[in-house]
PDB file of C-alpha atoms in Angstrom:
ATOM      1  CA  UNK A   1      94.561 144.786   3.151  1.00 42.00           C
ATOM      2  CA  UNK A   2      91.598 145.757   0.885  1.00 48.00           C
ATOM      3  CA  UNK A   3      87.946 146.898   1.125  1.00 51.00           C
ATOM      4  CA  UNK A   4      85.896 147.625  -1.735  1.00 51.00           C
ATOM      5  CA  UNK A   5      82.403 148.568  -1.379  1.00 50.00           C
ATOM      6  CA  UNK A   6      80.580 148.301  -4.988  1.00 47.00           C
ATOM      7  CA  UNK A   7      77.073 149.786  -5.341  1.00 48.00           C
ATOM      8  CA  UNK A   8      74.498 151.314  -3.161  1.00 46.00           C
ATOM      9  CA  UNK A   9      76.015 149.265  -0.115  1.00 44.00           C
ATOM     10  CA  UNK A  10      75.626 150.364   3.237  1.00 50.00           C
ATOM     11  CA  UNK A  11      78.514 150.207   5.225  1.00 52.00           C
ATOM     12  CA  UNK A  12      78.163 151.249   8.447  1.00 51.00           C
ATOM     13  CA  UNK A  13      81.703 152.391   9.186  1.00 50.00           C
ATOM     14  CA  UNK A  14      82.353 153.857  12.554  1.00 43.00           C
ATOM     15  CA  UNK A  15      83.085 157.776  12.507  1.00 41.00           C
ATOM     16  CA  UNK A  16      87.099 156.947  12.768  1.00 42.00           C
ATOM     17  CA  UNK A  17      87.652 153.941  10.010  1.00 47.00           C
ATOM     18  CA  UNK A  18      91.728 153.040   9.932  1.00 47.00           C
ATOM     19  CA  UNK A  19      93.032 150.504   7.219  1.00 47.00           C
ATOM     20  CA  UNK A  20      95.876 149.103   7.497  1.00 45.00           C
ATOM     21  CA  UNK A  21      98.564 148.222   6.754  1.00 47.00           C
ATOM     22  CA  UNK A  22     100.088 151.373   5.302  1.00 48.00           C
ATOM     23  CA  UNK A  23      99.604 150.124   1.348  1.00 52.00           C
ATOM     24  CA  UNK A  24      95.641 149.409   2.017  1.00 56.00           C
ATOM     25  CA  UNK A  25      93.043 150.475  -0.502  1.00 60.00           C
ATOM     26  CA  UNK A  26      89.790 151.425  -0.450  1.00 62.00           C
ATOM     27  CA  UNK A  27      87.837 151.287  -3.429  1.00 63.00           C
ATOM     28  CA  UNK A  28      84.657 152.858  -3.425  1.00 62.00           C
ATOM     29  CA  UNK A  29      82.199 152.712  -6.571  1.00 62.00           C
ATOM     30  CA  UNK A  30      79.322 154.449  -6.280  1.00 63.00           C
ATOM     31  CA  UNK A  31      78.200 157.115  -7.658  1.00 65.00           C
ATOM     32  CA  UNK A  32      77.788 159.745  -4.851  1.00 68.00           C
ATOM     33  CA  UNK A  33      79.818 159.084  -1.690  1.00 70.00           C
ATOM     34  CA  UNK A  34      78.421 161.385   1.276  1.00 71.00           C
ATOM     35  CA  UNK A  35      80.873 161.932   4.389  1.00 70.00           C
ATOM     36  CA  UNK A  36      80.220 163.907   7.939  1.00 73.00           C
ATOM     37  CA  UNK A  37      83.410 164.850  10.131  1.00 74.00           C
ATOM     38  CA  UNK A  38      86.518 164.672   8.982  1.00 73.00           C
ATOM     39  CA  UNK A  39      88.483 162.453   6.574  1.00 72.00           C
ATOM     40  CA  UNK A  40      92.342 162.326   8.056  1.00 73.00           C
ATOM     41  CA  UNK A  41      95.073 159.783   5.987  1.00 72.00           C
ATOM     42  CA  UNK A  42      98.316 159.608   7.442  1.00 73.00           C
ATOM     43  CA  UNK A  43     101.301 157.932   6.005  1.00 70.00           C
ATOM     44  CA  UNK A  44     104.798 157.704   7.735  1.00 65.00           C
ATOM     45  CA  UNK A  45     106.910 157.729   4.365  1.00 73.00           C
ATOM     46  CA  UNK A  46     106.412 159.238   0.832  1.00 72.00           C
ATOM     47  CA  UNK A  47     102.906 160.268   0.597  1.00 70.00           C
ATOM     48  CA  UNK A  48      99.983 160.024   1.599  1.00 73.00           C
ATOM     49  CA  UNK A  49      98.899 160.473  -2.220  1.00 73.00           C
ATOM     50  CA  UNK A  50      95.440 160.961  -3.650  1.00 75.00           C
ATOM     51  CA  UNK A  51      94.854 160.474  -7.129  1.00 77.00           C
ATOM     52  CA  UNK A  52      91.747 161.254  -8.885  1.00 82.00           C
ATOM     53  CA  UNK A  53      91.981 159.481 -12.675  1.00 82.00           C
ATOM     54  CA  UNK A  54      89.218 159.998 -15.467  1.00 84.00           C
ATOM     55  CA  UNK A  55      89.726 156.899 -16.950  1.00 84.00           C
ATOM     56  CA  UNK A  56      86.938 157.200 -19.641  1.00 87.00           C
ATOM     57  CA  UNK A  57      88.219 158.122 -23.506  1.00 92.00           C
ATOM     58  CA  UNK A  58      86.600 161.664 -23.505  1.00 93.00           C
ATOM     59  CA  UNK A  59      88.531 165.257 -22.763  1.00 93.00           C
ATOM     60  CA  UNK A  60      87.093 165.697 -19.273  1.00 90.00           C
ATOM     61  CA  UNK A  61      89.297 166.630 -16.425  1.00 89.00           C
ATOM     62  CA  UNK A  62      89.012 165.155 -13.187  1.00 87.00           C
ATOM     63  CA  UNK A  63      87.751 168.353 -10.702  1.00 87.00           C
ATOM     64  CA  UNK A  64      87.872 169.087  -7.212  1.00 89.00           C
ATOM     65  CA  UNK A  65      84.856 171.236  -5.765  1.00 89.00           C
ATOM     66  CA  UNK A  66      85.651 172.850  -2.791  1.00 91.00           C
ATOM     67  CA  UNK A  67      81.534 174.375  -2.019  1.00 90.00           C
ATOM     68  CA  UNK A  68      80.641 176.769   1.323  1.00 92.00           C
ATOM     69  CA  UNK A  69      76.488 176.920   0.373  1.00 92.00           C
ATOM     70  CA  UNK A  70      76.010 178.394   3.784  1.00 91.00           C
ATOM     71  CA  UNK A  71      73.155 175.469   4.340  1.00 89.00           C
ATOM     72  CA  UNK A  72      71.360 176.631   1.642  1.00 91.00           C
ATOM     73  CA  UNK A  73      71.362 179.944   2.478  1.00 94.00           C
ATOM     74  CA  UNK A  74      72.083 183.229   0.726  1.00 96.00           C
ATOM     75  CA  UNK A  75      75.950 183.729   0.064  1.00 95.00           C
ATOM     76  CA  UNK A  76      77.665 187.166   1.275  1.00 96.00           C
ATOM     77  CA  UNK A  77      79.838 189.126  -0.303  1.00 96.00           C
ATOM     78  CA  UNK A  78      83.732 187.914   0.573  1.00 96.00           C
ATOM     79  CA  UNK A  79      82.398 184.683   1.498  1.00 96.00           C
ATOM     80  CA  UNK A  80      85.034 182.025   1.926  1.00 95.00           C
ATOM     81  CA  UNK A  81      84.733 179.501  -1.240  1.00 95.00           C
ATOM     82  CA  UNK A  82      87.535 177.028  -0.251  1.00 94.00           C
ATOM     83  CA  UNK A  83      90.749 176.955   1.267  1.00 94.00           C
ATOM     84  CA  UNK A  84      93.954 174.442   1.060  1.00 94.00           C
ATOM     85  CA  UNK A  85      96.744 175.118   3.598  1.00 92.00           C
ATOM     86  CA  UNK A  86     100.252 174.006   3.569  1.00 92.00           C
ATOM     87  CA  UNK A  87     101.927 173.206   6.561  1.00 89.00           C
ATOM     88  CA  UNK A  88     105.156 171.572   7.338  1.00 89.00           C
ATOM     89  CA  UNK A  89     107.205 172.089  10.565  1.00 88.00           C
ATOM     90  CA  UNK A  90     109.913 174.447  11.242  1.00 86.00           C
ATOM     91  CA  UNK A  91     113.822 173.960  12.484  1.00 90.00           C
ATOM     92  CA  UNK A  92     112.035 173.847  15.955  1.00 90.00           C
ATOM     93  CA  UNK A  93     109.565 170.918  15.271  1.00 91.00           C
ATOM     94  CA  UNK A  94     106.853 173.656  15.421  1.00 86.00           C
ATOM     95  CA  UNK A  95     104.304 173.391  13.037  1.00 86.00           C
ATOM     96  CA  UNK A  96     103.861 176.434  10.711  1.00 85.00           C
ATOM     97  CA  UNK A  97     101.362 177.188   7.910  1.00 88.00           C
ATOM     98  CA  UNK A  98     103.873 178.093   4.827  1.00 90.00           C
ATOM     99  CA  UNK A  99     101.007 178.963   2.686  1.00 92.00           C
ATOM    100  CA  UNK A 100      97.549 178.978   1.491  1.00 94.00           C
ATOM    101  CA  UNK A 101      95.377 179.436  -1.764  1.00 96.00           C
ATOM    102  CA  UNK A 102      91.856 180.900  -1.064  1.00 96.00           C
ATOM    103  CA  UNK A 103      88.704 181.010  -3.461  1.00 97.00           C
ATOM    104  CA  UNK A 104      86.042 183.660  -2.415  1.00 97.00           C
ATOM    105  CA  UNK A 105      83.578 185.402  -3.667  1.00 97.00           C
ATOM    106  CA  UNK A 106      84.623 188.998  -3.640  1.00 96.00           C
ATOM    107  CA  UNK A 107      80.914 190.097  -4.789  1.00 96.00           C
ATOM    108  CA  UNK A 108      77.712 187.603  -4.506  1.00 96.00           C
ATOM    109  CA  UNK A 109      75.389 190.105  -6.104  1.00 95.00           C
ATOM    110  CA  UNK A 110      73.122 187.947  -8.099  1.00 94.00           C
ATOM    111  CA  UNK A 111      73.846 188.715 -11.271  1.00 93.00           C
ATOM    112  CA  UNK A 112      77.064 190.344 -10.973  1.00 93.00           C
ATOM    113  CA  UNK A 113      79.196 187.822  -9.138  1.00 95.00           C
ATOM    114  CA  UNK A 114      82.887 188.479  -8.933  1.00 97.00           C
ATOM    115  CA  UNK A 115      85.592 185.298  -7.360  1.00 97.00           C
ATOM    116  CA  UNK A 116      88.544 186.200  -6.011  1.00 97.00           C
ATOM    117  CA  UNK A 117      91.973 183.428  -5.276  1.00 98.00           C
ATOM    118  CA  UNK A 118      94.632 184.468  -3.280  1.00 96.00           C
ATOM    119  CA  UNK A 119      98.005 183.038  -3.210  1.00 96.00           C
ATOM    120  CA  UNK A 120      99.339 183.810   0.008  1.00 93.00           C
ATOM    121  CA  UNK A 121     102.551 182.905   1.899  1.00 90.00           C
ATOM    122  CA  UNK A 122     103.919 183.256   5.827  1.00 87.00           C
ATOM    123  CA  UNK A 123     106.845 185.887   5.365  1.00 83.00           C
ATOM    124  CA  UNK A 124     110.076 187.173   7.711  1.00 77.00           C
ATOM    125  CA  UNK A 125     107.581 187.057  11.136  1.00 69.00           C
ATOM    126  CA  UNK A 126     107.159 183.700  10.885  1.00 58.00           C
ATOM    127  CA  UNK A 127     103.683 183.694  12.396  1.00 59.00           C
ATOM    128  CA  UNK A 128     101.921 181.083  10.906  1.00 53.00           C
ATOM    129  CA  UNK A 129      99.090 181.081  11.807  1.00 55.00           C
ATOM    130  CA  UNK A 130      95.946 180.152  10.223  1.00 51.00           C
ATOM    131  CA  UNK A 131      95.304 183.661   9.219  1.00 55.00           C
ATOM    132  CA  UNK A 132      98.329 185.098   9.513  1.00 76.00           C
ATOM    133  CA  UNK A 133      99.904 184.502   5.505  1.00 85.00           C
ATOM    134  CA  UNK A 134     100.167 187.381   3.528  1.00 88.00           C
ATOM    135  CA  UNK A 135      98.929 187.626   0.117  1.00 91.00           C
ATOM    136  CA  UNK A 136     101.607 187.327  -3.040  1.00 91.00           C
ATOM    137  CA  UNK A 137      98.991 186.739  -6.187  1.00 94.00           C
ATOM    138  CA  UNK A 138      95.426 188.283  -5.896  1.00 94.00           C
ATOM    139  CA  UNK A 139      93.631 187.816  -8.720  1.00 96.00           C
ATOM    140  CA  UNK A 140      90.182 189.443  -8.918  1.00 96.00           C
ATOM    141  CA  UNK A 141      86.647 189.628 -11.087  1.00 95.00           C
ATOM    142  CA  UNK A 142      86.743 192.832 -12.138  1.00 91.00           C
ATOM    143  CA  UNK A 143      83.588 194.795 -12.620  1.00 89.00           C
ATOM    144  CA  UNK A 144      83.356 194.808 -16.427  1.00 89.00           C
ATOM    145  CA  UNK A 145      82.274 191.485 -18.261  1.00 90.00           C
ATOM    146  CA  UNK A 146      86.142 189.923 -19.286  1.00 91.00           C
ATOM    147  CA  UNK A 147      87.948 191.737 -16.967  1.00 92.00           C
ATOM    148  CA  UNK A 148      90.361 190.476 -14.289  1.00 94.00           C
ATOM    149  CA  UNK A 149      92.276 192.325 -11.998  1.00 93.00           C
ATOM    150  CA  UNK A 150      95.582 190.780 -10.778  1.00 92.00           C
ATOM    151  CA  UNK A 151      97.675 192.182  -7.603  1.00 90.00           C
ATOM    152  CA  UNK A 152     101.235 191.248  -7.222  1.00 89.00           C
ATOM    153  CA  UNK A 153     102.625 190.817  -3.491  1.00 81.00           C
ATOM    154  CA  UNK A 154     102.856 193.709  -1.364  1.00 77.00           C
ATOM    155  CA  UNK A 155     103.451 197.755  -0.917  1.00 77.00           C
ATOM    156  CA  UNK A 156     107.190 196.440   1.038  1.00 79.00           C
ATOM    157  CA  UNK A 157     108.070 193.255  -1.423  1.00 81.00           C
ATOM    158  CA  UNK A 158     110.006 193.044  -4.444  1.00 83.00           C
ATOM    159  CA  UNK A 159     108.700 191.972  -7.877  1.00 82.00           C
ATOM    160  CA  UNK A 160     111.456 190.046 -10.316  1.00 84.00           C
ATOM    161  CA  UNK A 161     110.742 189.589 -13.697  1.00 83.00           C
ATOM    162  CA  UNK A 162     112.884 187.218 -15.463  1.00 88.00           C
ATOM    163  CA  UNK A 163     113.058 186.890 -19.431  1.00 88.00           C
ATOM    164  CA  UNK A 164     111.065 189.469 -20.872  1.00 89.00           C
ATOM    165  CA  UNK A 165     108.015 191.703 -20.056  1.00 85.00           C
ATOM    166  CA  UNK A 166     105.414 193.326 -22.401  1.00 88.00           C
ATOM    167  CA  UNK A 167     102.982 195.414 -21.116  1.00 86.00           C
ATOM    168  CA  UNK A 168     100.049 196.259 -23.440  1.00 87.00           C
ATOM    169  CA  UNK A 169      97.825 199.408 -22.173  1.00 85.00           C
ATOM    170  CA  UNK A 170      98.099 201.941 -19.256  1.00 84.00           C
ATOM    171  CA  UNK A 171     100.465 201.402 -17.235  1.00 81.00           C
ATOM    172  CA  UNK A 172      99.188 203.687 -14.344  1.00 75.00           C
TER     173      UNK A 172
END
């Protein structure tokens, strides 16, 4: 099936709206699209897919905003900017989180604002939990206008360079 809802149309949709069968579409054009609760697709087979297309001829990207305003509130310092999570199951049929990538804001000093994303995976333990993956790729604001700090992984991991490396400064 298909439901398209063109303009400014109110539609009233119950807090838990299912389309089926598997290959519906929804097509939604509007400008600004506002949801409360949760938006869950499922899909038994290949997917579920979303695709965001910029179909006008210009050089934008599409983006994805991922926003924590704290309800219009002052932010904090290592305030949580976003999160995506990826989980699959393990040999058991457990569910597991595998890994994570993380947007914060490692300082919200007005005026000196530093972001932080970490890359983070679930290591050996196997514990994973929400908060349990450990960081592989930190990258960090640094405190000087241009400068970006980057961590790699962890005091006990390994670090494999293949091809070549160049290094350009200290190297302490």
């Amino acid at each position: 099936g298909k439901i398209i809802f063109q303009g400014a149309t109110n539609t009233g949709l119950a807090a838990a709206t299912t389309l089926h069968p598997l290959s519906a579409t929804m097509t939604i054009d509007s400008s600004n699209i506002d949801l409360t609760g949760n938006l869950t697709q499922t899909r038994v087979a290949n997917g579920p897919f979303h695709t965001i297309i910029n179909n006008n001829n210009d050089a934008a990207a599409p983006a994805i905003y991922l926003k924590n305003l704290r309800g219009g509130n002052n932010g904090v310092t290592n305030d949580s900017a976003g999160k995506i999570h990826f989980s699959a199951n393990d040999a058991g049929g457990n569910e597991h989180i595998y890994g994570s990538i993380e947007g914060s804001a490692a300082d919200a000093t007005a005026g000196g604002e530093q972001g932080k994303i970490v890359l983070a995976v679930t290591e050996y333990d196997g514990n994973g939990a929400a908060n349990n993956v450990t960081p592989g790729v930190t990258v960090t604001g640094g405190t000087a206008d241009g400068a970006v700090d980057v961590t790699l992984s962890t005091a006990n991991a390994i670090t494999n360079v293949l091809g070549s490396l160049r290094v350009e400064g200290d190297t302490n």
